[in-house]
Amino acid sequence: MNITTRSRFTQPALIGGAVVGVLSALPIVNIGNVCCCLWVVGGGAVAAYVLQQNQATPITPGDGAFAGLLAGLVGAVIFLILSIPITLVMAPMQRVMIERVIESGRLPPEFREIAGSYAGGFIGLIFGFIFQLVAGAVFATVGGLIGAAIFKKQLPPGTIDVTPGPV
């Protein structure tokens, strides 16, 4: 991959990754990812959109998928960076909520042990980052493919399409 190809994907990856990372890290807003990884797929589609807007010729599905993949990976890093201060702020509140649920006595004993030992903080961040990295790579790539199909520019009439097709 040469330098012009890399620079062509930088802006789409950063913008799409920002969509993935910010929306996935925000409390309450991140619930959108429960719905078929909505923010991750959306970030991949945004990356394909930005890529298409930056060039005059139609993008290929492979270009959209690659832009989505990069957006998913960048999004995982942004997610981790934003999750650290959010976790530091939210951890005491989560701990109090878990203690109240345990004290209510409505939970089975097995779950009480698990909830009581819940550290949340660092281990939760690491697992969240790994999950975001894997899910981001897969679902943002799908979003990039969808975005490439939706946002692909149409060639003017009489123009010959020279993009490689199926072999």
XYZ file of N, CA and C in Angstrom:
501
model
N 0.853 -1.160 0.000
C 0.000 0.000 0.000
C 0.903 1.227 0.000
N 0.732 2.097 -0.988
C 1.587 3.269 -1.075
C 1.058 4.415 -0.219
N 1.814 5.500 -0.169
C 1.485 6.612 0.722
C 0.176 7.297 0.329
N -0.130 7.407 -0.951
C -1.383 8.066 -1.347
C -2.587 7.226 -0.967
N -2.460 5.908 -1.032
C -3.554 5.041 -0.623
C -3.788 5.170 0.877
N -2.697 5.196 1.649
C -2.827 5.339 3.095
C -3.470 6.670 3.461
N -3.036 7.742 2.832
C -3.583 9.052 3.175
C -5.038 9.173 2.724
N -5.430 8.434 1.710
C -6.810 8.449 1.224
C -7.760 7.853 2.252
N -7.283 6.933 3.066
C -8.114 6.269 4.066
C -7.984 6.880 5.464
N -7.066 7.815 5.659
C -6.831 8.371 6.990
C -8.042 9.144 7.509
N -8.516 10.113 6.740
C -9.652 10.920 7.195
C -10.915 10.069 7.396
N -11.291 9.196 6.454
C -12.468 8.358 6.702
C -12.326 7.484 7.943
N -11.134 6.928 8.173
C -10.926 6.075 9.344
C -11.054 6.876 10.633
N -10.527 8.089 10.655
C -10.598 8.907 11.861
C -12.021 9.377 12.150
N -12.737 9.809 11.110
C -14.108 10.288 11.319
C -15.037 9.125 11.673
N -14.959 8.036 10.911
C -15.775 6.864 11.227
C -15.418 6.281 12.578
N -14.126 6.259 12.915
C -13.679 5.764 14.212
C -14.176 6.636 15.353
N -14.239 7.949 15.127
C -14.778 8.851 16.150
C -16.253 8.550 16.408
N -17.005 8.265 15.352
C -18.412 7.904 15.520
C -18.521 6.629 16.346
N -17.743 5.624 15.973
C -17.772 4.341 16.688
C -17.348 4.524 18.141
N -16.205 5.138 18.361
C -15.638 5.237 19.704
C -16.444 6.101 20.653
N -16.860 7.276 20.201
C -17.586 8.192 21.084
C -18.956 7.627 21.442
N -19.717 7.194 20.431
C -21.067 6.693 20.714
C -21.048 5.383 21.495
N -19.997 4.595 21.347
C -19.898 3.331 22.083
C -19.429 3.535 23.515
N -18.744 4.630 23.798
C -18.212 4.864 25.139
C -19.187 5.617 26.035
N -20.084 6.395 25.463
C -20.990 7.207 26.280
C -22.022 6.347 26.999
N -22.165 6.553 28.298
C -23.201 5.816 29.030
C -24.584 6.140 28.463
N -25.463 5.217 28.491
C -26.840 5.270 27.990
C -26.869 5.281 26.464
N -26.100 6.158 25.824
C -26.051 6.194 24.360
C -25.501 4.882 23.816
N -24.563 4.271 24.543
C -23.940 3.030 24.073
C -24.925 1.873 23.971
N -26.131 2.033 24.504
C -27.144 0.982 24.393
C -27.513 0.741 22.931
N -27.277 1.726 22.068
C -27.530 1.553 20.633
C -26.749 0.394 20.036
N -25.628 0.046 20.636
C -24.841 -1.085 20.131
C -25.505 -2.422 20.414
N -26.445 -2.443 21.350
C -27.181 -3.676 21.619
C -28.021 -4.048 20.396
N -28.451 -3.057 19.669
C -29.254 -3.260 18.456
C -28.320 -3.495 17.265
N -27.878 -4.724 17.105
C -27.045 -5.129 15.955
C -25.804 -4.260 15.789
N -25.178 -3.897 16.882
C -23.964 -3.061 16.840
C -24.184 -1.794 16.007
N -25.271 -1.105 16.298
C -25.699 0.049 15.513
C -24.617 1.094 15.321
N -23.950 1.509 16.394
C -22.948 2.573 16.272
C -21.713 2.086 15.522
N -21.376 0.825 15.672
C -20.199 0.287 14.985
C -20.464 0.187 13.482
N -21.612 -0.362 13.108
C -21.978 -0.449 11.692
C -22.114 0.964 11.113
N -22.730 1.859 11.882
C -22.886 3.242 11.426
C -21.556 3.938 11.213
N -20.602 3.698 12.086
C -19.268 4.284 11.917
C -18.576 3.786 10.665
N -18.753 2.508 10.347
C -18.186 1.971 9.105
C -18.839 2.601 7.880
N -20.156 2.801 7.944
C -20.864 3.447 6.835
C -20.428 4.901 6.688
N -20.218 5.591 7.805
C -19.735 6.974 7.760
C -18.350 7.022 7.109
N -17.500 6.064 7.429
C -16.160 6.019 6.824
C -16.259 5.844 5.309
N -17.155 4.977 4.854
C -17.346 4.788 3.411
C -17.894 6.063 2.775
N -18.801 6.742 3.461
C -19.367 7.994 2.953
C -18.272 9.046 2.788
N -17.446 9.222 3.806
C -16.376 10.212 3.746
C -15.389 9.854 2.645
N -15.069 8.579 2.500
C -14.167 8.137 1.439
C -14.742 8.487 0.073
N -16.036 8.232 -0.122
C -16.662 8.530 -1.410
C -16.691 10.033 -1.672
N -16.923 10.823 -0.660
C -16.973 12.273 -0.844
C -15.611 12.861 -1.187
N -14.549 12.158 -0.828
C -13.194 12.648 -1.087
C -12.652 12.271 -2.458
N -13.415 11.544 -3.258
C -12.935 11.184 -4.591
C -14.062 11.281 -5.604
N -13.674 11.549 -6.839
C -14.657 11.770 -7.902
C -15.191 10.466 -8.480
N -14.387 9.423 -8.465
C -14.816 8.149 -9.039
C -15.538 7.314 -7.996
N -16.391 6.396 -8.418
C -17.101 5.548 -7.443
C -16.126 4.674 -6.661
N -16.410 4.472 -5.393
C -15.577 3.579 -4.587
C -16.026 2.141 -4.818
N -15.119 1.237 -4.617
C -15.444 -0.184 -4.756
C -15.925 -0.716 -3.405
N -16.609 -1.846 -3.389
C -16.984 -2.449 -2.104
C -15.759 -2.742 -1.226
N -14.654 -3.116 -1.851
C -13.425 -3.372 -1.100
C -12.904 -2.119 -0.417
N -12.994 -0.974 -1.117
C -12.594 0.298 -0.504
C -13.476 0.611 0.697
N -14.776 0.432 0.543
C -15.697 0.688 1.650
C -15.437 -0.233 2.829
N -15.194 -1.515 2.538
C -14.916 -2.481 3.599
C -13.620 -2.131 4.326
N -12.600 -1.729 3.579
C -11.316 -1.386 4.199
C -11.446 -0.122 5.045
N -12.173 0.867 4.542
C -12.406 2.090 5.325
C -13.167 1.750 6.599
N -14.158 0.873 6.499
C -14.910 0.451 7.680
C -14.040 -0.297 8.673
N -13.196 -1.185 8.177
C -12.286 -1.932 9.050
C -11.392 -0.975 9.832
N -10.790 -0.027 9.124
C -9.926 0.942 9.804
C -10.713 1.781 10.811
N -11.936 2.158 10.457
C -12.773 2.926 11.377
C -13.085 2.108 12.631
N -13.330 0.823 12.471
C -13.590 -0.037 13.626
C -12.391 -0.136 14.550
N -11.197 -0.239 13.980
C -9.984 -0.334 14.794
C -9.682 0.991 15.494
N -9.809 2.092 14.760
C -9.614 3.413 15.361
C -10.675 3.650 16.442
N -11.898 3.233 16.159
C -12.984 3.392 17.126
C -12.722 2.657 18.430
N -12.098 1.497 18.367
C -11.777 0.745 19.580
C -10.772 1.517 20.442
N -9.809 2.147 19.807
C -8.818 2.932 20.551
C -9.486 4.160 21.178
N -10.324 4.851 20.402
C -11.042 6.016 20.931
C -11.958 5.588 22.077
N -12.619 4.442 21.918
C -13.469 3.892 22.979
C -12.671 3.709 24.264
N -11.477 3.135 24.168
C -10.647 2.898 25.349
C -10.239 4.218 25.992
N -9.809 5.173 25.181
C -9.365 6.467 25.710
C -10.501 7.188 26.441
N -11.699 7.140 25.878
C -12.846 7.806 26.512
C -13.394 7.015 27.695
N -13.282 5.703 27.660
C -13.837 4.867 28.726
C -13.076 4.997 30.034
N -11.815 5.341 29.977
C -11.025 5.456 31.211
C -11.588 6.546 32.120
N -11.733 7.799 31.659
C -12.297 8.805 32.579
C -13.775 8.544 32.910
N -14.523 8.003 31.978
C -15.936 7.710 32.249
C -16.046 6.651 33.338
N -15.197 5.639 33.282
C -15.205 4.583 34.301
C -14.791 5.136 35.654
N -13.806 6.010 35.674
C -13.376 6.597 36.948
C -14.512 7.387 37.603
N -15.315 8.043 36.800
C -16.431 8.824 37.334
C -17.601 7.923 37.726
N -17.894 6.930 36.910
C -19.084 6.098 37.109
C -18.872 4.929 38.082
N -17.643 4.488 38.313
C -17.382 3.306 39.143
C -17.955 3.414 40.552
N -17.796 4.534 41.253
C -18.386 4.592 42.597
C -19.910 4.450 42.573
N -20.562 5.045 41.598
C -22.017 4.933 41.501
C -22.434 3.496 41.191
N -21.696 2.837 40.318
C -22.003 1.444 39.991
C -21.812 0.546 41.203
N -20.763 0.798 41.972
C -20.489 -0.006 43.160
C -21.640 0.117 44.161
N -22.141 1.329 44.372
C -23.258 1.538 45.299
C -24.511 0.827 44.803
N -24.774 0.910 43.495
C -25.952 0.232 42.936
C -25.850 -1.276 43.116
N -24.683 -1.839 42.877
C -24.489 -3.288 43.036
C -24.670 -3.686 44.504
N -24.137 -2.872 45.412
C -24.294 -3.176 46.843
C -25.769 -3.154 47.245
N -26.535 -2.227 46.734
C -27.963 -2.152 47.046
C -28.719 -3.364 46.511
N -28.364 -3.800 45.321
C -29.022 -4.975 44.753
C -28.683 -6.213 45.574
N -27.431 -6.327 46.001
C -27.018 -7.480 46.811
C -27.742 -7.460 48.151
N -27.828 -6.288 48.782
C -28.475 -6.168 50.088
C -29.982 -6.419 50.029
N -30.584 -6.227 48.864
C -32.028 -6.420 48.764
C -32.422 -7.881 48.953
N -31.500 -8.799 48.714
C -31.762 -10.219 48.921
C -32.569 -10.873 47.818
N -32.757 -10.203 46.724
C -33.564 -10.753 45.621
C -32.749 -11.587 44.635
N -31.468 -11.652 44.838
C -30.605 -12.367 43.896
C -30.284 -13.765 44.412
N -30.104 -14.707 43.493
C -29.633 -16.033 43.915
C -28.229 -15.918 44.525
N -27.858 -16.802 45.430
C -26.554 -16.715 46.099
C -25.363 -16.730 45.133
N -25.481 -17.493 44.060
C -24.371 -17.558 43.093
C -24.116 -16.196 42.463
N -25.189 -15.515 42.147
C -25.040 -14.212 41.500
C -24.535 -13.170 42.501
N -24.907 -13.317 43.759
C -24.437 -12.384 44.789
C -22.919 -12.425 44.898
N -22.354 -13.637 44.823
C -20.896 -13.770 44.894
C -20.229 -13.087 43.711
N -20.784 -13.300 42.523
C -20.209 -12.691 41.317
C -20.340 -11.180 41.381
N -21.527 -10.687 41.751
C -21.755 -9.244 41.824
C -20.906 -8.615 42.919
N -20.711 -9.314 44.017
C -19.910 -8.783 45.110
C -18.445 -8.653 44.758
N -17.956 -9.533 43.914
C -16.551 -9.472 43.526
C -16.321 -8.650 42.273
N -17.390 -8.019 41.776
C -17.277 -7.221 40.555
C -16.346 -6.049 40.796
N -15.252 -6.022 40.061
C -14.303 -4.925 40.183
C -14.649 -3.822 39.195
N -15.193 -4.200 38.046
C -15.612 -3.218 37.056
C -14.439 -2.537 36.393
N -13.760 -1.691 37.070
C -12.696 -0.828 36.593
C -11.789 -1.365 35.510
N -10.583 -1.705 35.885
C -9.533 -2.038 34.935
C -9.858 -3.279 34.108
N -10.332 -4.321 34.766
C -10.637 -5.567 34.047
C -11.777 -5.337 33.058
N -12.777 -4.579 33.480
C -13.883 -4.248 32.583
C -13.420 -3.452 31.373
N -12.480 -2.538 31.583
C -11.935 -1.755 30.468
C -11.196 -2.644 29.472
N -10.395 -3.552 29.983
C -9.628 -4.444 29.101
C -10.567 -5.330 28.284
N -11.554 -5.947 28.956
C -12.506 -6.785 28.218
C -13.332 -5.967 27.243
N -13.728 -4.772 27.650
C -14.483 -3.890 26.753
C -13.673 -3.511 25.526
N -12.381 -3.220 25.719
C -11.521 -2.856 24.594
C -11.338 -4.030 23.636
N -11.091 -5.209 24.187
C -10.907 -6.393 23.325
C -12.190 -6.682 22.554
N -13.324 -6.622 23.241
C -14.598 -6.841 22.563
C -14.828 -5.791 21.484
N -14.558 -4.536 21.817
C -14.743 -3.449 20.843
C -13.802 -3.622 19.651
N -12.604 -4.093 19.891
C -11.639 -4.309 18.819
C -12.126 -5.384 17.850
N -12.588 -6.503 18.391
C -13.052 -7.608 17.550
C -14.374 -7.252 16.865
N -15.355 -6.806 17.667
C -16.665 -6.459 17.097
C -16.540 -5.274 16.144
N -15.677 -4.327 16.496
C -15.478 -3.166 15.629
C -14.891 -3.558 14.287
N -13.936 -4.460 14.310
C -13.328 -4.896 13.049
C -14.353 -5.589 12.154
N -15.178 -6.434 12.740
C -16.148 -7.198 11.953
C -17.317 -6.327 11.504
N -17.985 -5.689 12.456
C -19.225 -4.985 12.130
C -18.987 -3.661 11.407
N -17.887 -2.978 11.679
C -17.591 -1.757 10.934
C -17.223 -2.087 9.485
N -16.613 -3.239 9.266
C -16.343 -3.673 7.889
C -17.657 -3.900 7.149
N -18.611 -4.532 7.825
C -19.943 -4.713 7.223
C -20.576 -3.356 6.957
N -20.447 -2.429 7.906
C -20.969 -1.079 7.703
C -20.303 -0.381 6.527
N -19.009 -0.595 6.346
C -18.302 -0.016 5.204
C -18.808 -0.579 3.883
N -19.088 -1.872 3.858
C -19.669 -2.486 2.654
C -21.049 -1.901 2.348
N -21.861 -1.772 3.378
C -23.199 -1.198 3.196
C -23.079 0.256 2.739
N -22.184 0.996 3.385
C -21.974 2.393 3.011
C -21.474 2.545 1.579
N -20.601 1.639 1.141
C -20.101 1.695 -0.231
C -21.233 1.474 -1.225
N -22.153 0.580 -0.894
C -23.283 0.318 -1.785
C -24.266 1.492 -1.799
N -24.493 2.092 -0.646
C -25.466 3.184 -0.559
C -24.913 4.483 -1.136
N -23.682 4.815 -0.811
C -23.133 6.127 -1.152
C -22.289 6.155 -2.421
N -22.205 5.046 -3.139
C -21.409 4.984 -4.366
C -21.929 5.991 -5.379
N -21.011 6.819 -5.896
C -21.390 7.819 -6.895
C -21.745 7.132 -8.202
N -22.734 7.675 -8.867
C -23.117 7.165 -10.178
C -22.279 7.862 -11.244
N -21.870 7.108 -12.238
C -21.120 7.684 -13.345
C -22.071 8.451 -14.260
N -21.596 9.545 -14.850
C -22.444 10.269 -15.801
C -22.774 9.381 -17.001
N -23.919 9.630 -17.658
C -24.281 8.817 -18.833
C -23.193 8.893 -19.902
N -22.927 7.779 -20.525
C -21.932 7.707 -21.589
C -20.523 7.439 -21.092
N -20.327 7.366 -19.796
C -19.013 7.094 -19.231
C -18.858 5.584 -19.069
N -17.684 5.097 -19.383
C -17.406 3.669 -19.257
C -16.889 3.407 -17.845
N -17.502 2.441 -17.181
C -17.079 2.057 -15.840
C -15.841 1.181 -15.938
N -14.724 1.653 -15.385
C -13.474 0.895 -15.442
C -13.143 0.255 -14.095
N -14.079 0.324 -13.123
C -13.822 -0.315 -11.838
C -13.863 -1.828 -12.032
N -12.967 -2.540 -11.369
C -12.943 -3.992 -11.531
C -14.227 -4.625 -10.992
N -14.769 -5.508 -11.758
C -15.994 -6.215 -11.362
C -15.677 -7.625 -10.941
N -16.710 -8.437 -10.729
C -16.475 -9.832 -10.349
C -15.773 -10.588 -11.458
N -14.912 -11.490 -11.040
C -14.129 -12.272 -12.013
C -14.796 -13.588 -12.275
